[in-house]
């Protein structure tokens, strides 16, 4: 079949009496070889076509390189178009290309994106008060100098709706020109979730700190994992000193076995109570009434409870005993 194709090309040269350049593929013992052949008619003294002459160049490696480039470009274009993040290519004039995700993110068509500058998608100032224009210029300059950057950015859609974005900037070179590649991820929902968690944590902290006694939360190893400000104030320990303390650290030797049994009751039965002196930093012992309930968080069990200073109650009981 290949020989027939070559012979057909030769006939075209002679029958058409013209120079002909064609790519010809031949299969050899070493594999497929591609030639670029230039052929022309051979004339006798009278000008009649009596044959054909030609020159062939082996372009196999060039063809392979071209195919690899085409395949690479195809893969890049597929990744570019199907990415879940917005991808932008910028130069000194603004956006020169972007994928559909990027255009949708900004509320524009791809045609409308061309030539836009980063300030077309930014408010006057970022949440920290810095001018967007100055901050953007500094970050773009750093990225063009070869420093890969990743940062959060307050952005605007075409209708003025703000959205939180995570940007990655990198310098890229294509066709001898330098560009800035920006990969943009809309993190609005993530930021809202983080803010909701932060609000919930603040609310929980406010509730815990408003309790009339000391609040504590111990894991199933008896390690203190959460407490309120009153716990620090009542015992004289700082938040750093509270870290790593265990439930039995608060009690003298004569009360440790009793407290341990009550803690075990919480994990076994779900609830328990205890009265015992609490050892504080200055070495004194303060009588407390302790509650303990079993709580489950993220699949782990904890003891949570409140301790109430019963010094006044103990004093009143002692006075009544004396009067009796």
One Martini backbone bead per residue (centre of mass of N, CA, C, O) as a GRO file, in nm:
protein
  324
    1UNK     BB    1   0.058   0.063  -0.021
    2UNK     BB    2   0.304   0.252   0.004
    3UNK     BB    3   0.416   0.200  -0.281
    4UNK     BB    4   0.164   0.295  -0.433
    5UNK     BB    5   0.175   0.586  -0.329
    6UNK     BB    6   0.452   0.661  -0.445
    7UNK     BB    7   0.383   0.597  -0.743
    8UNK     BB    8   0.151   0.800  -0.763
    9UNK     BB    9   0.326   1.048  -0.718
   10UNK     BB   10   0.509   1.007  -0.963
   11UNK     BB   11   0.285   1.028  -1.178
   12UNK     BB   12   0.199   1.317  -1.113
   13UNK     BB   13   0.462   1.446  -1.199
   14UNK     BB   14   0.471   1.342  -1.495
   15UNK     BB   15   0.175   1.407  -1.589
   16UNK     BB   16   0.192   1.716  -1.479
   17UNK     BB   17   0.463   1.857  -1.510
   18UNK     BB   18   0.558   1.888  -1.191
   19UNK     BB   19   0.625   2.002  -0.889
   20UNK     BB   20   0.643   1.787  -0.588
   21UNK     BB   21   0.527   1.790  -0.246
   22UNK     BB   22   0.563   1.515  -0.008
   23UNK     BB   23   0.444   1.290   0.226
   24UNK     BB   24   0.621   0.987   0.329
   25UNK     BB   25   0.548   0.654   0.433
   26UNK     BB   26   0.765   0.406   0.589
   27UNK     BB   27   0.824   0.061   0.641
   28UNK     BB   28   1.060  -0.080   0.855
   29UNK     BB   29   1.261  -0.261   1.060
   30UNK     BB   30   1.279   0.018   1.247
   31UNK     BB   31   1.014   0.139   1.134
   32UNK     BB   32   0.869   0.440   1.111
   33UNK     BB   33   0.907   0.656   0.821
   34UNK     BB   34   0.950   1.005   0.741
   35UNK     BB   35   0.911   1.186   0.436
   36UNK     BB   36   1.029   1.471   0.247
   37UNK     BB   37   0.927   1.507  -0.086
   38UNK     BB   38   1.093   1.630  -0.385
   39UNK     BB   39   0.946   1.641  -0.713
   40UNK     BB   40   1.047   1.601  -1.065
   41UNK     BB   41   1.074   1.631  -1.390
   42UNK     BB   42   1.227   1.457  -1.664
   43UNK     BB   43   1.402   1.581  -1.947
   44UNK     BB   44   1.459   1.612  -2.263
   45UNK     BB   45   1.570   1.796  -2.528
   46UNK     BB   46   1.250   1.829  -2.617
   47UNK     BB   47   1.076   1.825  -2.331
   48UNK     BB   48   1.028   1.547  -2.246
   49UNK     BB   49   0.899   1.314  -2.038
   50UNK     BB   50   1.126   1.051  -1.889
   51UNK     BB   51   1.093   1.124  -1.574
   52UNK     BB   52   1.234   1.131  -1.233
   53UNK     BB   53   1.313   1.357  -0.965
   54UNK     BB   54   1.453   1.352  -0.619
   55UNK     BB   55   1.411   1.464  -0.270
   56UNK     BB   56   1.477   1.324   0.058
   57UNK     BB   57   1.363   1.376   0.398
   58UNK     BB   58   1.412   1.295   0.726
   59UNK     BB   59   1.116   1.365   0.955
   60UNK     BB   60   1.056   1.188   1.203
   61UNK     BB   61   1.144   1.356   1.454
   62UNK     BB   62   0.978   1.606   1.387
   63UNK     BB   63   0.701   1.465   1.395
   64UNK     BB   64   0.719   1.369   1.684
   65UNK     BB   65   0.750   1.648   1.811
   66UNK     BB   66   0.485   1.765   1.699
   67UNK     BB   67   0.302   1.554   1.835
   68UNK     BB   68   0.385   1.617   2.126
   69UNK     BB   69   0.294   1.909   2.120
   70UNK     BB   70  -0.002   1.858   2.049
   71UNK     BB   71  -0.058   1.680   2.295
   72UNK     BB   72   0.019   1.887   2.508
   73UNK     BB   73  -0.182   2.106   2.419
   74UNK     BB   74  -0.433   1.933   2.459
   75UNK     BB   75  -0.399   1.876   2.759
   76UNK     BB   76  -0.394   2.169   2.849
   77UNK     BB   77  -0.673   2.248   2.736
   78UNK     BB   78  -0.835   2.046   2.899
   79UNK     BB   79  -0.745   2.146   3.177
   80UNK     BB   80  -0.827   2.440   3.136
   81UNK     BB   81  -1.142   2.382   3.073
   82UNK     BB   82  -1.196   2.161   3.332
   83UNK     BB   83  -1.141   2.327   3.559
   84UNK     BB   84  -1.251   2.431   3.888
   85UNK     BB   85  -1.076   2.669   3.826
   86UNK     BB   86  -0.965   2.973   3.768
   87UNK     BB   87  -0.791   3.075   3.463
   88UNK     BB   88  -0.524   3.314   3.414
   89UNK     BB   89  -0.383   3.532   3.159
   90UNK     BB   90  -0.119   3.777   3.196
   91UNK     BB   91  -0.029   4.109   3.118
   92UNK     BB   92   0.021   4.447   3.085
   93UNK     BB   93  -0.289   4.462   2.956
   94UNK     BB   94  -0.396   4.192   3.089
   95UNK     BB   95  -0.618   3.982   2.987
   96UNK     BB   96  -0.561   3.705   2.741
   97UNK     BB   97  -0.678   3.459   2.918
   98UNK     BB   98  -0.946   3.215   2.984
   99UNK     BB   99  -1.162   3.027   3.137
  100UNK     BB  100  -1.488   2.957   3.197
  101UNK     BB  101  -1.471   2.960   3.504
  102UNK     BB  102  -1.353   3.245   3.528
  103UNK     BB  103  -1.583   3.397   3.389
  104UNK     BB  104  -1.812   3.301   3.575
  105UNK     BB  105  -1.691   3.411   3.840
  106UNK     BB  106  -1.708   3.721   3.714
  107UNK     BB  107  -1.968   3.757   3.525
  108UNK     BB  108  -1.848   3.683   3.234
  109UNK     BB  109  -1.725   3.671   2.939
  110UNK     BB  110  -1.451   3.591   2.766
  111UNK     BB  111  -1.449   3.846   2.592
  112UNK     BB  112  -1.476   4.048   2.840
  113UNK     BB  113  -1.199   3.968   2.978
  114UNK     BB  114  -1.038   4.090   2.770
  115UNK     BB  115  -0.825   4.343   2.916
  116UNK     BB  116  -0.857   4.305   3.198
  117UNK     BB  117  -0.805   4.402   3.520
  118UNK     BB  118  -0.778   4.330   3.850
  119UNK     BB  119  -0.951   4.593   3.930
  120UNK     BB  120  -1.222   4.485   3.793
  121UNK     BB  121  -1.228   4.259   4.060
  122UNK     BB  122  -1.198   4.500   4.279
  123UNK     BB  123  -1.190   4.666   4.546
  124UNK     BB  124  -1.048   4.931   4.685
  125UNK     BB  125  -1.041   4.745   4.945
  126UNK     BB  126  -0.930   4.540   5.171
  127UNK     BB  127  -1.010   4.403   5.475
  128UNK     BB  128  -0.728   4.541   5.596
  129UNK     BB  129  -0.728   4.839   5.421
  130UNK     BB  130  -0.588   4.797   5.169
  131UNK     BB  131  -0.503   4.878   4.866
  132UNK     BB  132  -0.558   4.699   4.591
  133UNK     BB  133  -0.360   4.828   4.390
  134UNK     BB  134  -0.101   4.803   4.565
  135UNK     BB  135  -0.115   4.501   4.634
  136UNK     BB  136  -0.128   4.390   4.346
  137UNK     BB  137   0.137   4.510   4.241
  138UNK     BB  138   0.323   4.365   4.444
  139UNK     BB  139   0.244   4.070   4.378
  140UNK     BB  140   0.302   4.075   4.073
  141UNK     BB  141   0.600   4.151   4.093
  142UNK     BB  142   0.689   3.905   4.258
  143UNK     BB  143   0.595   3.689   4.054
  144UNK     BB  144   0.767   3.798   3.809
  145UNK     BB  145   1.038   3.739   3.986
  146UNK     BB  146   0.961   3.418   4.086
  147UNK     BB  147   0.736   3.428   4.317
  148UNK     BB  148   0.536   3.220   4.457
  149UNK     BB  149   0.180   3.270   4.519
  150UNK     BB  150  -0.047   3.264   4.815
  151UNK     BB  151  -0.382   3.406   4.852
  152UNK     BB  152  -0.619   3.619   4.972
  153UNK     BB  153  -0.921   3.765   4.799
  154UNK     BB  154  -1.115   4.035   4.736
  155UNK     BB  155  -1.391   4.015   4.518
  156UNK     BB  156  -1.565   4.090   4.199
  157UNK     BB  157  -1.834   4.100   4.027
  158UNK     BB  158  -1.999   4.252   3.775
  159UNK     BB  159  -2.246   4.327   3.993
  160UNK     BB  160  -2.069   4.365   4.282
  161UNK     BB  161  -2.031   4.096   4.403
  162UNK     BB  162  -1.882   3.952   4.657
  163UNK     BB  163  -1.576   3.741   4.682
  164UNK     BB  164  -1.390   3.479   4.791
  165UNK     BB  165  -1.036   3.428   4.727
  166UNK     BB  166  -0.790   3.202   4.597
  167UNK     BB  167  -0.453   3.275   4.508
  168UNK     BB  168  -0.229   3.184   4.232
  169UNK     BB  169   0.101   3.291   4.148
  170UNK     BB  170   0.276   3.276   3.822
  171UNK     BB  171   0.545   3.246   3.622
  172UNK     BB  172   0.537   3.248   3.259
  173UNK     BB  173   0.661   3.095   2.949
  174UNK     BB  174   0.563   3.190   2.604
  175UNK     BB  175   0.701   3.239   2.312
  176UNK     BB  176   0.909   3.447   2.470
  177UNK     BB  177   0.694   3.523   2.681
  178UNK     BB  178   0.564   3.696   2.965
  179UNK     BB  179   0.356   3.568   3.229
  180UNK     BB  180   0.059   3.559   3.433
  181UNK     BB  181  -0.056   3.313   3.650
  182UNK     BB  182  -0.401   3.267   3.758
  183UNK     BB  183  -0.542   3.092   4.032
  184UNK     BB  184  -0.895   3.064   4.106
  185UNK     BB  185  -1.077   3.032   4.419
  186UNK     BB  186  -1.388   2.987   4.548
  187UNK     BB  187  -1.430   3.060   4.920
  188UNK     BB  188  -1.703   3.154   5.035
  189UNK     BB  189  -1.821   2.903   5.180
  190UNK     BB  190  -1.578   2.850   5.360
  191UNK     BB  191  -1.584   3.123   5.507
  192UNK     BB  192  -1.867   3.094   5.622
  193UNK     BB  193  -1.807   2.840   5.785
  194UNK     BB  194  -1.579   2.961   5.957
  195UNK     BB  195  -1.753   3.189   6.078
  196UNK     BB  196  -1.963   3.004   6.210
  197UNK     BB  197  -1.764   2.857   6.394
  198UNK     BB  198  -1.660   3.110   6.538
  199UNK     BB  199  -1.933   3.196   6.652
  200UNK     BB  200  -1.989   2.935   6.807
  201UNK     BB  201  -1.739   2.949   6.986
  202UNK     BB  202  -1.798   3.220   7.115
  203UNK     BB  203  -2.069   3.139   7.233
  204UNK     BB  204  -1.963   2.905   7.405
  205UNK     BB  205  -1.763   3.073   7.570
  206UNK     BB  206  -1.971   3.261   7.694
  207UNK     BB  207  -2.126   3.045   7.844
  208UNK     BB  208  -1.895   2.918   8.007
  209UNK     BB  209  -1.805   3.201   8.139
  210UNK     BB  210  -2.106   3.234   8.284
  211UNK     BB  211  -2.064   3.041   8.485
  212UNK     BB  212  -2.067   3.005   8.842
  213UNK     BB  213  -1.832   2.808   8.781
  214UNK     BB  214  -1.628   2.561   8.711
  215UNK     BB  215  -1.507   2.443   8.404
  216UNK     BB  216  -1.492   2.104   8.254
  217UNK     BB  217  -1.285   1.887   8.028
  218UNK     BB  218  -1.245   1.536   7.988
  219UNK     BB  219  -1.095   1.274   7.890
  220UNK     BB  220  -1.050   0.921   7.902
  221UNK     BB  221  -0.757   1.000   8.055
  222UNK     BB  222  -0.800   1.275   8.234
  223UNK     BB  223  -0.764   1.516   8.041
  224UNK     BB  224  -0.746   1.848   8.000
  225UNK     BB  225  -0.930   2.037   7.727
  226UNK     BB  226  -1.139   2.227   7.896
  227UNK     BB  227  -1.211   2.572   8.004
  228UNK     BB  228  -1.253   2.839   8.217
  229UNK     BB  229  -1.178   3.133   8.368
  230UNK     BB  230  -1.264   3.047   8.657
  231UNK     BB  231  -1.057   2.822   8.680
  232UNK     BB  232  -0.810   3.005   8.684
  233UNK     BB  233  -0.897   3.195   8.917
  234UNK     BB  234  -0.944   2.971   9.141
  235UNK     BB  235  -0.637   2.835   9.107
  236UNK     BB  236  -0.399   3.033   8.969
  237UNK     BB  237  -0.385   2.946   8.672
  238UNK     BB  238  -0.281   2.948   8.369
  239UNK     BB  239  -0.341   2.848   8.054
  240UNK     BB  240  -0.061   2.713   8.024
  241UNK     BB  241  -0.079   2.549   8.299
  242UNK     BB  242  -0.340   2.381   8.225
  243UNK     BB  243  -0.193   2.231   8.035
  244UNK     BB  244  -0.184   1.880   8.093
  245UNK     BB  245  -0.385   1.833   8.303
  246UNK     BB  246  -0.524   1.631   8.557
  247UNK     BB  247  -0.774   1.543   8.762
  248UNK     BB  248  -0.578   1.445   9.007
  249UNK     BB  249  -0.408   1.718   9.040
  250UNK     BB  250  -0.646   1.858   9.238
  251UNK     BB  251  -0.563   1.631   9.457
  252UNK     BB  252  -0.516   1.471   9.723
  253UNK     BB  253  -0.432   1.161   9.824
  254UNK     BB  254  -0.696   1.107  10.004
  255UNK     BB  255  -0.893   1.178   9.728
  256UNK     BB  256  -0.819   1.023   9.463
  257UNK     BB  257  -0.983   0.756   9.478
  258UNK     BB  258  -1.259   0.889   9.490
  259UNK     BB  259  -1.244   1.049   9.226
  260UNK     BB  260  -1.185   0.812   9.039
  261UNK     BB  261  -1.457   0.664   9.090
  262UNK     BB  262  -1.635   0.898   8.977
  263UNK     BB  263  -1.518   0.906   8.695
  264UNK     BB  264  -1.585   0.610   8.624
  265UNK     BB  265  -1.892   0.647   8.652
  266UNK     BB  266  -1.934   0.831   8.415
  267UNK     BB  267  -1.826   0.626   8.191
  268UNK     BB  268  -2.032   0.395   8.287
  269UNK     BB  269  -2.322   0.575   8.366
  270UNK     BB  270  -2.309   0.916   8.287
  271UNK     BB  271  -2.299   0.991   8.611
  272UNK     BB  272  -2.175   1.229   8.871
  273UNK     BB  273  -2.069   1.303   9.214
  274UNK     BB  274  -1.878   1.547   9.424
  275UNK     BB  275  -1.682   1.591   9.732
  276UNK     BB  276  -1.395   1.817   9.748
  277UNK     BB  277  -1.087   1.933   9.776
  278UNK     BB  278  -0.924   2.197   9.611
  279UNK     BB  279  -0.618   2.239   9.467
  280UNK     BB  280  -0.418   2.517   9.475
  281UNK     BB  281  -0.141   2.704   9.404
  282UNK     BB  282  -0.101   2.811   9.718
  283UNK     BB  283  -0.193   2.521   9.881
  284UNK     BB  284  -0.480   2.527   9.918
  285UNK     BB  285  -0.813   2.424  10.035
  286UNK     BB  286  -1.122   2.391   9.847
  287UNK     BB  287  -1.444   2.344   9.869
  288UNK     BB  288  -1.627   2.115   9.647
  289UNK     BB  289  -1.877   2.077   9.396
  290UNK     BB  290  -1.921   1.804   9.163
  291UNK     BB  291  -1.983   1.750   8.825
  292UNK     BB  292  -2.078   1.464   8.596
  293UNK     BB  293  -2.080   1.410   8.240
  294UNK     BB  294  -2.149   1.243   7.951
  295UNK     BB  295  -1.974   1.306   7.639
  296UNK     BB  296  -2.005   1.332   7.275
  297UNK     BB  297  -1.726   1.394   7.039
  298UNK     BB  298  -1.638   1.276   6.751
  299UNK     BB  299  -1.653   0.976   6.898
  300UNK     BB  300  -1.580   1.096   7.181
  301UNK     BB  301  -1.522   1.080   7.526
  302UNK     BB  302  -1.652   1.291   7.795
  303UNK     BB  303  -1.602   1.498   8.077
  304UNK     BB  304  -1.854   1.710   8.211
  305UNK     BB  305  -1.848   2.014   8.424
  306UNK     BB  306  -1.912   2.153   8.758
  307UNK     BB  307  -1.772   2.376   9.003
  308UNK     BB  308  -1.856   2.449   9.350
  309UNK     BB  309  -1.819   2.670   9.594
  310UNK     BB  310  -1.863   2.551   9.955
  311UNK     BB  311  -1.759   2.726  10.189
  312UNK     BB  312  -2.018   2.853  10.313
  313UNK     BB  313  -2.165   2.590  10.368
  314UNK     BB  314  -1.953   2.469  10.558
  315UNK     BB  315  -1.963   2.697  10.765
  316UNK     BB  316  -2.262   2.669  10.838
  317UNK     BB  317  -2.248   2.375  10.932
  318UNK     BB  318  -2.043   2.426  11.158
  319UNK     BB  319  -2.214   2.627  11.320
  320UNK     BB  320  -2.456   2.439  11.373
  321UNK     BB  321  -2.294   2.228  11.526
  322UNK     BB  322  -2.207   2.413  11.761
  323UNK     BB  323  -2.499   2.497  11.851
  324UNK     BB  324  -2.585   2.195  11.908
   0.00000   0.00000   0.00000
